[in-house]
Coordinates of C-alpha atoms in Angstrom, one line a residue:
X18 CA 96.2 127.2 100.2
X19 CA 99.5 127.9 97.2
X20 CA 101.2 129.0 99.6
X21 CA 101.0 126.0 102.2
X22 CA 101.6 123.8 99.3
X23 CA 104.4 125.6 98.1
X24 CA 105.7 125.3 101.7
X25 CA 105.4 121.9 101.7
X26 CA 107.0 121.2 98.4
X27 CA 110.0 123.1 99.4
X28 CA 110.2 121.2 103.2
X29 CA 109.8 118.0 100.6
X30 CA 112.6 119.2 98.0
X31 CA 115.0 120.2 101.0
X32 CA 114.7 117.6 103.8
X33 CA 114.1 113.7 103.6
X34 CA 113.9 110.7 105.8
X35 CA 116.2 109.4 102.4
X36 CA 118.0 105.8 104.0
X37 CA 121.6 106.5 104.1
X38 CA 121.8 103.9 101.0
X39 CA 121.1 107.0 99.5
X40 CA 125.1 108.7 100.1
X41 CA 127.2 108.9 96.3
X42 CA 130.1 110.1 98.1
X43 CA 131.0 111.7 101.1
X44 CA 133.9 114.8 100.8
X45 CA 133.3 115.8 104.3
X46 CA 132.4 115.3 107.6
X47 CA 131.0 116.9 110.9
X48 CA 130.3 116.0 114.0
X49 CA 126.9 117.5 115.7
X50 CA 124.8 117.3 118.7
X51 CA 124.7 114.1 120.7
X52 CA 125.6 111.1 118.6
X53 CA 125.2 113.0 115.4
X54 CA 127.8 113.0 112.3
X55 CA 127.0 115.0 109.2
X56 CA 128.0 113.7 106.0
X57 CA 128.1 116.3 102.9
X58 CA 127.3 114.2 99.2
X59 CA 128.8 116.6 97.1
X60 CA 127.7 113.8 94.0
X61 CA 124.3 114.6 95.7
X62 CA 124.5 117.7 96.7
X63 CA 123.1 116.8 100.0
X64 CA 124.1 116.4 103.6
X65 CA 123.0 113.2 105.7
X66 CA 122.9 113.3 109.0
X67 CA 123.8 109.8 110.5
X68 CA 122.6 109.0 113.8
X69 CA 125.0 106.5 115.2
X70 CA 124.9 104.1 118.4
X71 CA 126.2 104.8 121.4
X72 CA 129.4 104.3 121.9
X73 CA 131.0 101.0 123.4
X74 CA 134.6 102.5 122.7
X75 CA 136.6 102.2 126.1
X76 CA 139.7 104.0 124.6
X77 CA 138.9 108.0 126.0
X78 CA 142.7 109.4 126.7
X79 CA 144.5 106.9 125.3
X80 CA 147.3 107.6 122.8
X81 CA 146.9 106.9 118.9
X82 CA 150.2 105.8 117.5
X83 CA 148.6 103.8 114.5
X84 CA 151.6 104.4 112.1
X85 CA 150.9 102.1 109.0
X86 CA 147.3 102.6 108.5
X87 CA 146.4 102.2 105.4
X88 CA 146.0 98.7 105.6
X89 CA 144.0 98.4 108.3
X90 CA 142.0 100.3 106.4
X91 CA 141.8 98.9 103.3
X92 CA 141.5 95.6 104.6
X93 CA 137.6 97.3 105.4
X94 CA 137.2 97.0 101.3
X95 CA 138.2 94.1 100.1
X96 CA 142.3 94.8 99.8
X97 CA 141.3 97.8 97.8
X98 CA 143.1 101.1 97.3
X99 CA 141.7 104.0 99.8
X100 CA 141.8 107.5 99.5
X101 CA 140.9 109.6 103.0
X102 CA 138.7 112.6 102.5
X103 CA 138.3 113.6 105.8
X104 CA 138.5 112.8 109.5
X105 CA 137.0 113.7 113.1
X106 CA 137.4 112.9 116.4
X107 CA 133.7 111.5 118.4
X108 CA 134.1 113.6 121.3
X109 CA 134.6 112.1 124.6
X110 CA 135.3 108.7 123.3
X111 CA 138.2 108.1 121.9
X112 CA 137.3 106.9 118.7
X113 CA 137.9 108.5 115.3
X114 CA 136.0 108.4 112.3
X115 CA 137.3 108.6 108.5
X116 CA 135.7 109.0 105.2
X117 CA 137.2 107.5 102.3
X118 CA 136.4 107.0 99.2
X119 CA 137.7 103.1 97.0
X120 CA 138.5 101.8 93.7
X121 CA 138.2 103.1 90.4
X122 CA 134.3 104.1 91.0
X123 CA 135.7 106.3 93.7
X124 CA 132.7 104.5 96.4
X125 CA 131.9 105.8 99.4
X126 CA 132.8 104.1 103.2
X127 CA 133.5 105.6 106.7
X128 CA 135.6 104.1 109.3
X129 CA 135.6 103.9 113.3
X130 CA 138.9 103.8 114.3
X131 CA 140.4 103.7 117.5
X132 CA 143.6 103.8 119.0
X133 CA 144.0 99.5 119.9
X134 CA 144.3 99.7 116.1
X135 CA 140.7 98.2 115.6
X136 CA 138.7 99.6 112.1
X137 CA 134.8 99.0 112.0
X138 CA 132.9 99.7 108.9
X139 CA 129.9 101.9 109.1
X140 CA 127.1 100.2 106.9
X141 CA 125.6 103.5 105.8
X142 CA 123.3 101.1 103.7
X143 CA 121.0 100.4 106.9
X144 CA 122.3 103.3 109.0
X145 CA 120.0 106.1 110.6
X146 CA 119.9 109.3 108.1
X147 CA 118.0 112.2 107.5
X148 CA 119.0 114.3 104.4
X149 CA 119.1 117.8 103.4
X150 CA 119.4 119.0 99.8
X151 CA 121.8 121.9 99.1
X152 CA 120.1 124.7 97.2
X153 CA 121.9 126.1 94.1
X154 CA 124.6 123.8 94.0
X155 CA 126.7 123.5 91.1
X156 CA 125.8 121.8 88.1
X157 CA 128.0 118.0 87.1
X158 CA 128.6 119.1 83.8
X159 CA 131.2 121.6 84.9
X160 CA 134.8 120.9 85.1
X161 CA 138.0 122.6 86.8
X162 CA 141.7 122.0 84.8
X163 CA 139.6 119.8 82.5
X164 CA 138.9 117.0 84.7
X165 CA 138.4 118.2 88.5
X166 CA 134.5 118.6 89.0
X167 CA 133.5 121.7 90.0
X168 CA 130.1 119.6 92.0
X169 CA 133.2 118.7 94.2
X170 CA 133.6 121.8 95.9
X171 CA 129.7 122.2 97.1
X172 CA 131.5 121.5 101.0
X173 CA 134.5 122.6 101.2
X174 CA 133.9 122.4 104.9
X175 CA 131.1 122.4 107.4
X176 CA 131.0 123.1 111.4
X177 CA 128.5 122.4 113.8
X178 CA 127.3 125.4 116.5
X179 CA 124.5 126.1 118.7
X180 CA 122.0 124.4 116.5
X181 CA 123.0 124.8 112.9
X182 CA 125.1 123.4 110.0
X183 CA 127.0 126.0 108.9
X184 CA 128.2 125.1 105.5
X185 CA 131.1 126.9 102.9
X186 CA 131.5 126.0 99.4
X187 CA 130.3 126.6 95.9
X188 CA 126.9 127.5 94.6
X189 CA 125.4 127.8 91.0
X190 CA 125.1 131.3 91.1
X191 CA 127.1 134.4 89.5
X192 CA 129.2 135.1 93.1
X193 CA 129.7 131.1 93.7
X194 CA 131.6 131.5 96.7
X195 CA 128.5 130.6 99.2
X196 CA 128.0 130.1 102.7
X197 CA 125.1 128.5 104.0
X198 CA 123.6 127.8 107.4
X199 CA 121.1 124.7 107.8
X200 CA 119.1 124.1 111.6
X201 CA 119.3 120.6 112.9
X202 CA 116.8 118.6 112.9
X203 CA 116.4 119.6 109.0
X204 CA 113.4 121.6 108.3
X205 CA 112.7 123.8 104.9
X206 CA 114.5 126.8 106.4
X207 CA 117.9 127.3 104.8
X208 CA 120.3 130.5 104.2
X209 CA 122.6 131.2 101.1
X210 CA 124.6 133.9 100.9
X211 CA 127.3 134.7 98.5
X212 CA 130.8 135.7 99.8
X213 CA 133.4 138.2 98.2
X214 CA 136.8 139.2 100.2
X215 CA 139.7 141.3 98.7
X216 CA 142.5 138.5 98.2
X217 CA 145.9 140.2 99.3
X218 CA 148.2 137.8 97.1
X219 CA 146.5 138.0 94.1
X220 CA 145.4 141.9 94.2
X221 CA 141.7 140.8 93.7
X222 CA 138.1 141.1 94.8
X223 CA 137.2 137.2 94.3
X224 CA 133.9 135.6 94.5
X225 CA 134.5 132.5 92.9
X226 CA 137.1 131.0 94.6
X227 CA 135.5 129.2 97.9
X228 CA 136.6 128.6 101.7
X229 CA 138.8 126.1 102.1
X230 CA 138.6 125.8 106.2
X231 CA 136.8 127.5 108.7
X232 CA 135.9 128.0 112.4
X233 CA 134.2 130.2 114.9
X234 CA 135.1 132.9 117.1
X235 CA 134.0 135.5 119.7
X236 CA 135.8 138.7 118.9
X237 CA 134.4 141.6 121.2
X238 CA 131.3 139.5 122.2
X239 CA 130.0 139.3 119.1
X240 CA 130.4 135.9 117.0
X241 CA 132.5 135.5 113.8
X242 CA 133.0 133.0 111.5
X243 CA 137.3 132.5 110.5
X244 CA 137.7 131.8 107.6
X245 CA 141.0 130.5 105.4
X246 CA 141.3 130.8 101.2
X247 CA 144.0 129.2 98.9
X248 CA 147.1 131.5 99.0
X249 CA 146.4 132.1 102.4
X250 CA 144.3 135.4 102.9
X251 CA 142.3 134.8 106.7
X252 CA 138.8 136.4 106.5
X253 CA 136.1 137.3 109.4
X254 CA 132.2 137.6 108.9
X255 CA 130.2 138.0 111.6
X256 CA 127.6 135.4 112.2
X257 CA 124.5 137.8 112.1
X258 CA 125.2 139.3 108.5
X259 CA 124.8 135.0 107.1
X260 CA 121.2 135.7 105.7
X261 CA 119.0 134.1 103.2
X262 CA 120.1 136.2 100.2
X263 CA 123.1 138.3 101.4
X264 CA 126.1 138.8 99.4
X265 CA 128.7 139.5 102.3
X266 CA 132.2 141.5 102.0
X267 CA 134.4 139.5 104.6
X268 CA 137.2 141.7 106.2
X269 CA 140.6 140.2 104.9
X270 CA 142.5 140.5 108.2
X271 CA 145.5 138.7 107.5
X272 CA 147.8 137.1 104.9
X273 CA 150.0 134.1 105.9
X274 CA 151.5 132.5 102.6
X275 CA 151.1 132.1 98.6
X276 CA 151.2 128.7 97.4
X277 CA 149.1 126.8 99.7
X278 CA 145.8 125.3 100.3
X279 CA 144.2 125.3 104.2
X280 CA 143.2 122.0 104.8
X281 CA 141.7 122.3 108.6
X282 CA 140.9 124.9 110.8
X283 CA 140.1 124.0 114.0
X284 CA 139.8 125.8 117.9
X285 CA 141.4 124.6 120.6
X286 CA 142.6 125.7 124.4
X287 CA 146.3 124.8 126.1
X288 CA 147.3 125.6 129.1
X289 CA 150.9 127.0 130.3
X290 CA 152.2 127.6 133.4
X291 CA 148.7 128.1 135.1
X292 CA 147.6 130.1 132.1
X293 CA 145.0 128.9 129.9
X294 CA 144.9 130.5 125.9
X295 CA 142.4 130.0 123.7
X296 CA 144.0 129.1 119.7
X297 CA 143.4 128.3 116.2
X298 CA 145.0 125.8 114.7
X299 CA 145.3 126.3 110.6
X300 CA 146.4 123.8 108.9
X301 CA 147.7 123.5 105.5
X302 CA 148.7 121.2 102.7
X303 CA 151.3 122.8 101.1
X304 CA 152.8 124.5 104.5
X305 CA 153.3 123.4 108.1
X306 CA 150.9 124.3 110.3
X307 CA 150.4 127.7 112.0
X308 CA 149.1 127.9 115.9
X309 CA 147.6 131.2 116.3
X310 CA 146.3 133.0 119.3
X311 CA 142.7 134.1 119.2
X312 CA 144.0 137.4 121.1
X313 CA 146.1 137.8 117.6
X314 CA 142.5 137.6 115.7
X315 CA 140.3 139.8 118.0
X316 CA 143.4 142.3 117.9
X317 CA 143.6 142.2 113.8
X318 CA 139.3 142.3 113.3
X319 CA 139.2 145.6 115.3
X320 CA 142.0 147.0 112.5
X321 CA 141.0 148.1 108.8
X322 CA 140.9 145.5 106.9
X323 CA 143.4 144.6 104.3
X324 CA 142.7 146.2 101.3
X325 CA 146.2 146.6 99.4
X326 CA 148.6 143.5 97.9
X327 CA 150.8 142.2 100.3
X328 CA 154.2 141.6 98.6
X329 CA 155.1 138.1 97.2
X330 CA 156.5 135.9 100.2
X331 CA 155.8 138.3 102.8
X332 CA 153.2 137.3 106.3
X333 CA 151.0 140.2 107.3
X334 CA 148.2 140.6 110.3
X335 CA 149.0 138.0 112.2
X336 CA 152.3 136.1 114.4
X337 CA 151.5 133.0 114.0
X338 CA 153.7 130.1 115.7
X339 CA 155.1 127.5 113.1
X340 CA 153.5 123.8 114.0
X341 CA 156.0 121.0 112.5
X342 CA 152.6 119.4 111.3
X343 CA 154.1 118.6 107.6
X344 CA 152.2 116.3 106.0
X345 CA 149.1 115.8 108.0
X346 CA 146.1 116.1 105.7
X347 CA 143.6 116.6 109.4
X348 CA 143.5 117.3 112.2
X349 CA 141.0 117.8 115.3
X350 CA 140.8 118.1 119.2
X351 CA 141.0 114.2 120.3
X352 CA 140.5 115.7 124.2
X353 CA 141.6 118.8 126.0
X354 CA 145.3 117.0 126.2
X355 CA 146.0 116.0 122.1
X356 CA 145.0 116.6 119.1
X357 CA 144.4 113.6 116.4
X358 CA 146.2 113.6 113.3
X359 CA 145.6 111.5 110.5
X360 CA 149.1 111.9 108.2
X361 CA 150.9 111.2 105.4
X362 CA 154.5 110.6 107.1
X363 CA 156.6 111.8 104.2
X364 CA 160.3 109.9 104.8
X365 CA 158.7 106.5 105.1
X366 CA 155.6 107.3 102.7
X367 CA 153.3 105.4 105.1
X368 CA 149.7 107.1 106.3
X369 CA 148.9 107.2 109.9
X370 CA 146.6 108.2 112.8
X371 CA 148.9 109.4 115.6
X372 CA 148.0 112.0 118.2
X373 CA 150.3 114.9 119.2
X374 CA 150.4 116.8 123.1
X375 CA 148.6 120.4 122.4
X376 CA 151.0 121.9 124.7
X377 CA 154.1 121.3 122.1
X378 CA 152.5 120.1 119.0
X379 CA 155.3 117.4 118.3
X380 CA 156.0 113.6 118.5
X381 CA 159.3 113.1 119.8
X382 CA 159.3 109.4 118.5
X383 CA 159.5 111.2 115.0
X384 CA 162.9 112.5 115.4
X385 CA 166.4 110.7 115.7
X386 CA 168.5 112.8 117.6
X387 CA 171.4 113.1 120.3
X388 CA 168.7 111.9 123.1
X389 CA 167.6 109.4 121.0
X390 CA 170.5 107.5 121.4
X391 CA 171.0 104.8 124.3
X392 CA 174.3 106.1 125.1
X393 CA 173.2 109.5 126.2
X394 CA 173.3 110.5 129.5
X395 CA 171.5 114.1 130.6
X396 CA 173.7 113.6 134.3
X397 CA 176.0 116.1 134.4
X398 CA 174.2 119.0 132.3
X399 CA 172.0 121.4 134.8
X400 CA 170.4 123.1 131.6
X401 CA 169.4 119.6 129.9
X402 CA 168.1 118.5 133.3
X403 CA 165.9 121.5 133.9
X404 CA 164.7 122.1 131.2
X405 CA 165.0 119.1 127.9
X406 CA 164.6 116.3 129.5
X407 CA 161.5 117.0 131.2
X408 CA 159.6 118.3 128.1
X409 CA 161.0 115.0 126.3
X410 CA 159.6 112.9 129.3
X411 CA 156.3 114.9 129.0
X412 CA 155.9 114.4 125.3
X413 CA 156.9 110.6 126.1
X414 CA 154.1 109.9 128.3
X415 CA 151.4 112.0 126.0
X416 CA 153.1 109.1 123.2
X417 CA 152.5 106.1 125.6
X418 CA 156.4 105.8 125.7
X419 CA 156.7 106.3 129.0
X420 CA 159.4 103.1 129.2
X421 CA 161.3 104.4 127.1
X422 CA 162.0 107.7 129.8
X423 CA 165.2 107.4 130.6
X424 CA 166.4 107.8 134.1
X425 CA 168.9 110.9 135.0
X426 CA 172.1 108.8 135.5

């Protein structure tokens, strides 16, 4: 009889049919089965799962070239300044949705955006929820560089697959660095374990400092969690060893830049001349973004990990390819054809919601160049003609310029 009441009282204190009047803040957000989106409080140190309607949005496949959109959105809040904490695509209908937080009191709201340029506001007051509680996490006293709460980093990130929330971020504990791993529908079942990995920039076993973005992959037929710290050491676990309890050693398999903070990490597929390649996409705040070949990954994870400093400055374990994704603060898979950005667009300090061809990962609208110019002719040049000015009339079209192609003459 203790023990079914101690079961219950732990199903009570971890799951809750809590009204989503309930959300403090939201720092993240996830997309799950069917018309699902996770929500991580980290004021509550909860995630709500928000059921929302089905979709009227008719917009699937169309271009987002929203490219002064902070007003739009803040026009959803009374005029008020907006901050945006986090962004993701609804898959398969072209709408986006936003967090952001307001005003001084830093409150709450999420947007559905899509790509006419229409903004509805979620009223998470009367919206579906149910809400987990996040063991262990942090207490609200404590405080990074005397004013940045260290409650803030419960989710650094969060992923849906196969059934489960899986979860990184901070815990209470001496190893802080946590992952956890919650099953959908919410029940009283829920796995902490504590992560170290030898950081190859700062010569240093950490288990503190958390994951900043992460993703899945199958490497060998077995399923890993990719994983992305500050500086930027990239770490594998396997799924299997993310147990109630476990403190886990991740394999540091690559190093690709001091300085910098990961700010998405995302998997995606292109395909090229018939060939289709499965990808990562990291991306970063204080770098571009780096495109990087899952064959790259399941080639380093079969290596020794790195276990020795890699000199300041220098890449190592991986050959990324450069993305000129500057300035974009997130990103997802809009469709198989585009990603979604949400950006800060640095020369005209304006914030936008654009989406970029995954075949080139560029807008060519962003550049003035030669082509750019009416003048410019391509007739005449055989190299231009075969080659330029049909990957500038591809990336045109993915824009929804496609008037503005400009004939051979």
């Amino acid at each position: 009889m203790r023990l079914l009441l101690t079961t219950l009282a732990l199903a009570a204190a971890l799951t809750s049919n809590a009204s989503a009047a309930d959300i403090r803040s939201i720092s993240r957000l996830a997309t799950g089965p069917g018309n699902v989106l996770f929500l991580a409080d980290w004021k509550a140190a909860t995630v709500h799962a928000l059921t929302l309607p089905e979709s009227t949005a008719t917009g699937a496949g169309k271009p987002f070239n929203l490219l002064d959109l902070e007003p739009l959105l803040s026009a959803q809040v009374g005029g008020a300044k907006i901050t945006v904490e986090d962004m993701v695509a609804r898959p398969g209908t072209g709408e986006v949705y936003l967090a952001v937080s307001y005003g001084p009191r830093k409150v709450p709201a999420l947007m559905a955006v899509t790509s006419d340029g229409r903004v509805r506001r979620i009223d998470l007051k009367h919206a579906k929820t149910s809400t987990v509680a996040l063991r262990d996490a942090p207490a609200p006293s404590g405080v990074i560089w005397r004013e940045l709460p260290e409650r803030s980093f419960t989710v650094t990130d969060m992923k849906w697959r196969e059934g489960e929330l899986f979860i990184a971020g901070l815990s209470n504990q001496d190893f802080s660095s946590s992952l956890r791993r919650v099953s959908y529908p919410f029940d009283a079942k829920q796995a902490v374990a504590s992560i170290e990995i030898y950081h190859t920039g700062h010569n240093l076993v950490e288990t503190r400092a958390p994951i900043r973005a992460m993703s899945f992959a199958t490497l060998e037929g077995r399923p890993y969690l990719v994983a992305a710290y500050t500086c930027t050491p990239i770490v594998t676990i396997p799924l299997e060893d993310i147990r109630d309890g476990a403190h886990l050693r991740g394999k540091t398999i690559a190093e690709l830049g001091y300085g910098n903070t990961p700010a998405d990490l995302i998997a995606y597929s292109k395909t090229e001349n018939g060939k289709t390649q499965d990808y990562l996409m990291l991306l970063n705040f204080e770098r571009g973004a780096s495109a990087i070949p899952l064959s790259q990954i399941q080639a380093a994870n079969a290596k020794p990990g790195i276990e020795q400093v890699v000199p300041f400055g220098q890449l190592s374990g991986l050959e990324p390819t450069s993305a000129p994704l500057a300035g974009a603060l997130r990103i997802d898979n809009l469709d198989e054809q585009s990603f979604i950005v949400v950006r800060r667009r640095l020369e005209q300090d304006r914030l936008q919601l654009v989406s970029i061809g995954k075949e080139l990962s560029f807008r060519l609208t962003d550049f003035v160049s030669e082509y750019a110019f009416s003048q410019y002719s391509f007739k005449g040049d055989d190299f231009q003609l075969k080659y330029i000015k049909p990957r500038q009339d591809q990336l045109l079209e993915q824009e929804g310029f496609a008037d503005h192609i400009k004939p051979d003459r």
